């Protein structure tokens, strides 16, 4: 069931795509009077519903993206692991094919390593520097989950 993006009511019969205060919304017939109608959707047709305008709404899509971040205490972890293994900065720099000054700046915390460099340091020092987590990025129409969601009509005040 489609819900009005302005008042949150279930839309039965016709849904309107309207521009209200420079914002494109899917609204019920009652709320469509507050703006300019740019498309009409018949909800009672047995086939798939299509907008009669050129703008066809897309279904919400969920994208899960793996995001990699470097831990906050990377400088301390790198210095402690290097000292534990008995390596000098010069030797560590040679092992990961970087400059000694880069290692010094990373250990002092003035330079955050790139993900690629952090992974090379992880392999050599056998420590964890890169954390991975899933980030969900999704659009959702009102009412698709069945829970109540705050609509623009709950916040906005119309001048008569």
JSON list of C-alpha atoms in Angstrom, two decimals:
[
{"chain": "A", "resi": 1, "resn": "UNK", "atom": "CA", "xyz": [0.00, 0.00, 0.00]},
{"chain": "A", "resi": 2, "resn": "UNK", "atom": "CA", "xyz": [1.32, 3.41, -0.97]},
{"chain": "A", "resi": 3, "resn": "UNK", "atom": "CA", "xyz": [1.29, 6.17, 1.66]},
{"chain": "A", "resi": 4, "resn": "UNK", "atom": "CA", "xyz": [1.04, 9.91, 1.15]},
{"chain": "A", "resi": 5, "resn": "UNK", "atom": "CA", "xyz": [4.43, 11.53, 1.70]},
{"chain": "A", "resi": 6, "resn": "UNK", "atom": "CA", "xyz": [2.78, 14.65, 3.09]},
{"chain": "A", "resi": 7, "resn": "UNK", "atom": "CA", "xyz": [0.09, 13.44, 5.51]},
{"chain": "A", "resi": 8, "resn": "UNK", "atom": "CA", "xyz": [1.01, 9.73, 5.83]},
{"chain": "A", "resi": 9, "resn": "UNK", "atom": "CA", "xyz": [-2.47, 8.43, 4.94]},
{"chain": "A", "resi": 10, "resn": "UNK", "atom": "CA", "xyz": [-2.94, 5.27, 2.84]},
{"chain": "A", "resi": 11, "resn": "UNK", "atom": "CA", "xyz": [-3.54, 6.19, -0.79]},
{"chain": "A", "resi": 12, "resn": "UNK", "atom": "CA", "xyz": [-6.48, 4.39, -2.41]},
{"chain": "A", "resi": 13, "resn": "UNK", "atom": "CA", "xyz": [-7.57, 4.83, -6.02]},
{"chain": "A", "resi": 14, "resn": "UNK", "atom": "CA", "xyz": [-5.28, 7.53, -7.38]},
{"chain": "A", "resi": 15, "resn": "UNK", "atom": "CA", "xyz": [-1.89, 8.73, -6.24]},
{"chain": "A", "resi": 16, "resn": "UNK", "atom": "CA", "xyz": [-0.56, 12.03, -7.48]},
{"chain": "A", "resi": 17, "resn": "UNK", "atom": "CA", "xyz": [2.99, 13.05, -8.18]},
{"chain": "A", "resi": 18, "resn": "UNK", "atom": "CA", "xyz": [3.04, 16.73, -7.27]},
{"chain": "A", "resi": 19, "resn": "UNK", "atom": "CA", "xyz": [5.47, 19.55, -6.73]},
{"chain": "A", "resi": 20, "resn": "UNK", "atom": "CA", "xyz": [4.81, 21.13, -3.35]},
{"chain": "A", "resi": 21, "resn": "UNK", "atom": "CA", "xyz": [7.13, 23.92, -2.21]},
{"chain": "A", "resi": 22, "resn": "UNK", "atom": "CA", "xyz": [9.73, 22.98, -4.88]},
{"chain": "A", "resi": 23, "resn": "UNK", "atom": "CA", "xyz": [9.75, 19.35, -3.73]},
{"chain": "A", "resi": 24, "resn": "UNK", "atom": "CA", "xyz": [8.53, 16.40, -5.79]},
{"chain": "A", "resi": 25, "resn": "UNK", "atom": "CA", "xyz": [6.27, 14.10, -3.73]},
{"chain": "A", "resi": 26, "resn": "UNK", "atom": "CA", "xyz": [3.81, 11.23, -4.02]},
{"chain": "A", "resi": 27, "resn": "UNK", "atom": "CA", "xyz": [0.62, 12.46, -2.36]},
{"chain": "A", "resi": 28, "resn": "UNK", "atom": "CA", "xyz": [-3.08, 11.68, -1.90]},
{"chain": "A", "resi": 29, "resn": "UNK", "atom": "CA", "xyz": [-5.85, 13.64, -3.65]},
{"chain": "A", "resi": 30, "resn": "UNK", "atom": "CA", "xyz": [-6.43, 15.82, -0.59]},
{"chain": "A", "resi": 31, "resn": "UNK", "atom": "CA", "xyz": [-2.75, 16.88, -0.36]},
{"chain": "A", "resi": 32, "resn": "UNK", "atom": "CA", "xyz": [-2.37, 17.29, -4.13]},
{"chain": "A", "resi": 33, "resn": "UNK", "atom": "CA", "xyz": [-4.35, 20.54, -3.82]},
{"chain": "A", "resi": 34, "resn": "UNK", "atom": "CA", "xyz": [-1.38, 22.10, -2.00]},
{"chain": "A", "resi": 35, "resn": "UNK", "atom": "CA", "xyz": [0.85, 21.97, -5.10]},
{"chain": "A", "resi": 36, "resn": "UNK", "atom": "CA", "xyz": [1.12, 21.41, -8.84]},
{"chain": "A", "resi": 37, "resn": "UNK", "atom": "CA", "xyz": [0.24, 17.91, -10.13]},
{"chain": "A", "resi": 38, "resn": "UNK", "atom": "CA", "xyz": [2.80, 16.50, -12.59]},
{"chain": "A", "resi": 39, "resn": "UNK", "atom": "CA", "xyz": [1.62, 12.89, -12.78]},
{"chain": "A", "resi": 40, "resn": "UNK", "atom": "CA", "xyz": [-1.20, 10.53, -11.84]},
{"chain": "A", "resi": 41, "resn": "UNK", "atom": "CA", "xyz": [-0.98, 6.88, -10.79]},
{"chain": "A", "resi": 42, "resn": "UNK", "atom": "CA", "xyz": [-4.01, 4.59, -11.01]},
{"chain": "A", "resi": 43, "resn": "UNK", "atom": "CA", "xyz": [-3.70, 2.09, -8.15]},
{"chain": "A", "resi": 44, "resn": "UNK", "atom": "CA", "xyz": [-6.69, -0.05, -9.14]},
{"chain": "A", "resi": 45, "resn": "UNK", "atom": "CA", "xyz": [-5.32, -1.43, -12.45]},
{"chain": "A", "resi": 46, "resn": "UNK", "atom": "CA", "xyz": [-4.62, -5.19, -12.42]},
{"chain": "A", "resi": 47, "resn": "UNK", "atom": "CA", "xyz": [-1.35, -4.84, -14.37]},
{"chain": "A", "resi": 48, "resn": "UNK", "atom": "CA", "xyz": [1.75, -3.05, -13.15]},
{"chain": "A", "resi": 49, "resn": "UNK", "atom": "CA", "xyz": [1.14, 0.55, -12.21]},
{"chain": "A", "resi": 50, "resn": "UNK", "atom": "CA", "xyz": [2.82, 3.13, -14.40]},
{"chain": "A", "resi": 51, "resn": "UNK", "atom": "CA", "xyz": [3.02, 6.87, -14.03]},
{"chain": "A", "resi": 52, "resn": "UNK", "atom": "CA", "xyz": [1.34, 8.80, -16.79]},
{"chain": "A", "resi": 53, "resn": "UNK", "atom": "CA", "xyz": [4.18, 11.31, -16.78]},
{"chain": "A", "resi": 54, "resn": "UNK", "atom": "CA", "xyz": [7.75, 10.72, -17.94]},
{"chain": "A", "resi": 55, "resn": "UNK", "atom": "CA", "xyz": [9.12, 10.41, -14.42]},
{"chain": "A", "resi": 56, "resn": "UNK", "atom": "CA", "xyz": [8.73, 6.77, -13.37]},
{"chain": "A", "resi": 57, "resn": "UNK", "atom": "CA", "xyz": [9.35, 6.17, -9.66]},
{"chain": "A", "resi": 58, "resn": "UNK", "atom": "CA", "xyz": [11.96, 3.60, -8.84]},
{"chain": "A", "resi": 59, "resn": "UNK", "atom": "CA", "xyz": [11.64, 0.97, -6.16]},
{"chain": "A", "resi": 60, "resn": "UNK", "atom": "CA", "xyz": [13.81, 1.47, -3.11]},
{"chain": "A", "resi": 61, "resn": "UNK", "atom": "CA", "xyz": [17.16, -0.23, -3.45]},
{"chain": "A", "resi": 62, "resn": "UNK", "atom": "CA", "xyz": [19.39, -1.40, -0.69]},
{"chain": "A", "resi": 63, "resn": "UNK", "atom": "CA", "xyz": [23.06, -1.30, -1.32]},
{"chain": "A", "resi": 64, "resn": "UNK", "atom": "CA", "xyz": [25.42, -2.93, 1.09]},
{"chain": "A", "resi": 65, "resn": "UNK", "atom": "CA", "xyz": [28.89, -1.60, 0.80]},
{"chain": "A", "resi": 66, "resn": "UNK", "atom": "CA", "xyz": [31.94, -2.85, 2.67]},
{"chain": "A", "resi": 67, "resn": "UNK", "atom": "CA", "xyz": [33.67, 0.15, 4.20]},
{"chain": "A", "resi": 68, "resn": "UNK", "atom": "CA", "xyz": [37.23, -0.09, 5.43]},
{"chain": "A", "resi": 69, "resn": "UNK", "atom": "CA", "xyz": [38.57, 2.25, 8.09]},
{"chain": "A", "resi": 70, "resn": "UNK", "atom": "CA", "xyz": [41.87, 2.48, 9.89]},
{"chain": "A", "resi": 71, "resn": "UNK", "atom": "CA", "xyz": [41.73, 2.08, 13.67]},
{"chain": "A", "resi": 72, "resn": "UNK", "atom": "CA", "xyz": [42.14, 5.22, 15.76]},
{"chain": "A", "resi": 73, "resn": "UNK", "atom": "CA", "xyz": [45.19, 4.06, 17.71]},
{"chain": "A", "resi": 74, "resn": "UNK", "atom": "CA", "xyz": [47.13, 2.99, 14.59]},
{"chain": "A", "resi": 75, "resn": "UNK", "atom": "CA", "xyz": [50.28, 4.92, 15.57]},
{"chain": "A", "resi": 76, "resn": "UNK", "atom": "CA", "xyz": [50.62, 3.20, 18.93]},
{"chain": "A", "resi": 77, "resn": "UNK", "atom": "CA", "xyz": [49.88, -0.26, 17.49]},
{"chain": "A", "resi": 78, "resn": "UNK", "atom": "CA", "xyz": [52.49, 0.12, 14.75]},
{"chain": "A", "resi": 79, "resn": "UNK", "atom": "CA", "xyz": [55.22, 1.41, 17.10]},
{"chain": "A", "resi": 80, "resn": "UNK", "atom": "CA", "xyz": [54.59, -1.32, 19.71]},
{"chain": "A", "resi": 81, "resn": "UNK", "atom": "CA", "xyz": [54.53, -4.11, 17.09]},
{"chain": "A", "resi": 82, "resn": "UNK", "atom": "CA", "xyz": [57.73, -2.84, 15.45]},
{"chain": "A", "resi": 83, "resn": "UNK", "atom": "CA", "xyz": [59.53, -2.66, 18.81]},
{"chain": "A", "resi": 84, "resn": "UNK", "atom": "CA", "xyz": [58.19, -6.09, 19.84]},
{"chain": "A", "resi": 85, "resn": "UNK", "atom": "CA", "xyz": [59.63, -7.60, 16.63]},
{"chain": "A", "resi": 86, "resn": "UNK", "atom": "CA", "xyz": [62.95, -5.79, 17.19]},
{"chain": "A", "resi": 87, "resn": "UNK", "atom": "CA", "xyz": [62.78, -3.86, 13.92]},
{"chain": "A", "resi": 88, "resn": "UNK", "atom": "CA", "xyz": [64.17, -0.40, 13.30]},
{"chain": "A", "resi": 89, "resn": "UNK", "atom": "CA", "xyz": [62.19, 2.17, 11.37]},
{"chain": "A", "resi": 90, "resn": "UNK", "atom": "CA", "xyz": [64.65, 1.86, 8.48]},
{"chain": "A", "resi": 91, "resn": "UNK", "atom": "CA", "xyz": [64.26, -1.91, 8.33]},
{"chain": "A", "resi": 92, "resn": "UNK", "atom": "CA", "xyz": [60.46, -1.74, 8.50]},
{"chain": "A", "resi": 93, "resn": "UNK", "atom": "CA", "xyz": [60.45, 0.93, 5.78]},
{"chain": "A", "resi": 94, "resn": "UNK", "atom": "CA", "xyz": [62.57, -1.31, 3.53]},
{"chain": "A", "resi": 95, "resn": "UNK", "atom": "CA", "xyz": [60.29, -4.30, 4.17]},
{"chain": "A", "resi": 96, "resn": "UNK", "atom": "CA", "xyz": [57.16, -2.42, 3.06]},
{"chain": "A", "resi": 97, "resn": "UNK", "atom": "CA", "xyz": [58.92, -0.36, 0.37]},
{"chain": "A", "resi": 98, "resn": "UNK", "atom": "CA", "xyz": [58.30, 3.05, 1.96]},
{"chain": "A", "resi": 99, "resn": "UNK", "atom": "CA", "xyz": [60.50, 5.90, 3.18]},
{"chain": "A", "resi": 100, "resn": "UNK", "atom": "CA", "xyz": [61.77, 5.98, 6.76]},
{"chain": "A", "resi": 101, "resn": "UNK", "atom": "CA", "xyz": [60.26, 9.46, 7.17]},
{"chain": "A", "resi": 102, "resn": "UNK", "atom": "CA", "xyz": [56.84, 8.02, 6.28]},
{"chain": "A", "resi": 103, "resn": "UNK", "atom": "CA", "xyz": [57.15, 5.41, 9.06]},
{"chain": "A", "resi": 104, "resn": "UNK", "atom": "CA", "xyz": [58.27, 8.11, 11.51]},
{"chain": "A", "resi": 105, "resn": "UNK", "atom": "CA", "xyz": [55.29, 10.33, 10.64]},
{"chain": "A", "resi": 106, "resn": "UNK", "atom": "CA", "xyz": [52.85, 7.40, 10.89]},
{"chain": "A", "resi": 107, "resn": "UNK", "atom": "CA", "xyz": [54.21, 6.39, 14.31]},
{"chain": "A", "resi": 108, "resn": "UNK", "atom": "CA", "xyz": [53.98, 9.98, 15.56]},
{"chain": "A", "resi": 109, "resn": "UNK", "atom": "CA", "xyz": [50.34, 10.16, 14.38]},
{"chain": "A", "resi": 110, "resn": "UNK", "atom": "CA", "xyz": [50.87, 13.07, 11.99]},
{"chain": "A", "resi": 111, "resn": "UNK", "atom": "CA", "xyz": [50.22, 10.91, 8.92]},
{"chain": "A", "resi": 112, "resn": "UNK", "atom": "CA", "xyz": [47.41, 8.40, 8.62]},
{"chain": "A", "resi": 113, "resn": "UNK", "atom": "CA", "xyz": [48.39, 5.55, 6.31]},
{"chain": "A", "resi": 114, "resn": "UNK", "atom": "CA", "xyz": [46.31, 4.72, 3.27]},
{"chain": "A", "resi": 115, "resn": "UNK", "atom": "CA", "xyz": [44.30, 1.49, 3.33]},
{"chain": "A", "resi": 116, "resn": "UNK", "atom": "CA", "xyz": [46.87, -0.12, 1.01]},
{"chain": "A", "resi": 117, "resn": "UNK", "atom": "CA", "xyz": [49.82, 0.89, 3.20]},
{"chain": "A", "resi": 118, "resn": "UNK", "atom": "CA", "xyz": [47.97, -0.18, 6.35]},
{"chain": "A", "resi": 119, "resn": "UNK", "atom": "CA", "xyz": [47.39, -3.64, 4.84]},
{"chain": "A", "resi": 120, "resn": "UNK", "atom": "CA", "xyz": [51.10, -3.96, 4.03]},
{"chain": "A", "resi": 121, "resn": "UNK", "atom": "CA", "xyz": [51.94, -2.99, 7.61]},
{"chain": "A", "resi": 122, "resn": "UNK", "atom": "CA", "xyz": [49.40, -5.56, 8.86]},
{"chain": "A", "resi": 123, "resn": "UNK", "atom": "CA", "xyz": [51.10, -8.34, 6.90]},
{"chain": "A", "resi": 124, "resn": "UNK", "atom": "CA", "xyz": [54.61, -7.47, 8.08]},
{"chain": "A", "resi": 125, "resn": "UNK", "atom": "CA", "xyz": [53.82, -6.62, 11.70]},
{"chain": "A", "resi": 126, "resn": "UNK", "atom": "CA", "xyz": [51.01, -9.19, 12.13]},
{"chain": "A", "resi": 127, "resn": "UNK", "atom": "CA", "xyz": [48.61, -6.68, 13.69]},
{"chain": "A", "resi": 128, "resn": "UNK", "atom": "CA", "xyz": [45.10, -5.44, 12.88]},
{"chain": "A", "resi": 129, "resn": "UNK", "atom": "CA", "xyz": [44.94, -1.89, 11.49]},
{"chain": "A", "resi": 130, "resn": "UNK", "atom": "CA", "xyz": [42.00, -2.00, 9.06]},
{"chain": "A", "resi": 131, "resn": "UNK", "atom": "CA", "xyz": [38.45, -2.63, 10.26]},
{"chain": "A", "resi": 132, "resn": "UNK", "atom": "CA", "xyz": [35.71, -3.62, 7.81]},
{"chain": "A", "resi": 133, "resn": "UNK", "atom": "CA", "xyz": [32.01, -3.06, 8.34]},
{"chain": "A", "resi": 134, "resn": "UNK", "atom": "CA", "xyz": [28.87, -3.09, 6.22]},
{"chain": "A", "resi": 135, "resn": "UNK", "atom": "CA", "xyz": [27.25, 0.21, 5.46]},
{"chain": "A", "resi": 136, "resn": "UNK", "atom": "CA", "xyz": [23.67, 0.13, 4.22]},
{"chain": "A", "resi": 137, "resn": "UNK", "atom": "CA", "xyz": [22.61, 2.91, 1.97]},
{"chain": "A", "resi": 138, "resn": "UNK", "atom": "CA", "xyz": [18.94, 2.78, 1.03]},
{"chain": "A", "resi": 139, "resn": "UNK", "atom": "CA", "xyz": [15.95, 4.82, 0.05]},
{"chain": "A", "resi": 140, "resn": "UNK", "atom": "CA", "xyz": [12.61, 3.81, 1.38]},
{"chain": "A", "resi": 141, "resn": "UNK", "atom": "CA", "xyz": [9.09, 4.90, 0.55]},
{"chain": "A", "resi": 142, "resn": "UNK", "atom": "CA", "xyz": [6.76, 5.57, 3.44]},
{"chain": "A", "resi": 143, "resn": "UNK", "atom": "CA", "xyz": [4.87, 2.53, 4.57]},
{"chain": "A", "resi": 144, "resn": "UNK", "atom": "CA", "xyz": [7.00, -0.12, 2.90]},
{"chain": "A", "resi": 145, "resn": "UNK", "atom": "CA", "xyz": [8.05, -1.45, 6.31]},
{"chain": "A", "resi": 146, "resn": "UNK", "atom": "CA", "xyz": [4.60, -1.11, 7.83]},
{"chain": "A", "resi": 147, "resn": "UNK", "atom": "CA", "xyz": [5.91, 1.05, 10.69]},
{"chain": "A", "resi": 148, "resn": "UNK", "atom": "CA", "xyz": [4.87, 4.64, 11.21]},
{"chain": "A", "resi": 149, "resn": "UNK", "atom": "CA", "xyz": [7.34, 7.14, 9.81]},
{"chain": "A", "resi": 150, "resn": "UNK", "atom": "CA", "xyz": [7.44, 10.89, 10.23]},
{"chain": "A", "resi": 151, "resn": "UNK", "atom": "CA", "xyz": [6.16, 12.69, 7.13]},
{"chain": "A", "resi": 152, "resn": "UNK", "atom": "CA", "xyz": [6.58, 16.25, 5.94]},
{"chain": "A", "resi": 153, "resn": "UNK", "atom": "CA", "xyz": [2.95, 16.90, 6.85]},
{"chain": "A", "resi": 154, "resn": "UNK", "atom": "CA", "xyz": [3.74, 16.15, 10.48]},
{"chain": "A", "resi": 155, "resn": "UNK", "atom": "CA", "xyz": [6.28, 18.99, 10.52]},
{"chain": "A", "resi": 156, "resn": "UNK", "atom": "CA", "xyz": [5.11, 21.57, 7.98]},
{"chain": "A", "resi": 157, "resn": "UNK", "atom": "CA", "xyz": [2.50, 24.24, 8.64]},
{"chain": "A", "resi": 158, "resn": "UNK", "atom": "CA", "xyz": [0.44, 25.40, 5.67]},
{"chain": "A", "resi": 159, "resn": "UNK", "atom": "CA", "xyz": [-0.61, 28.99, 5.36]},
{"chain": "A", "resi": 160, "resn": "UNK", "atom": "CA", "xyz": [-4.26, 29.29, 4.36]}
]
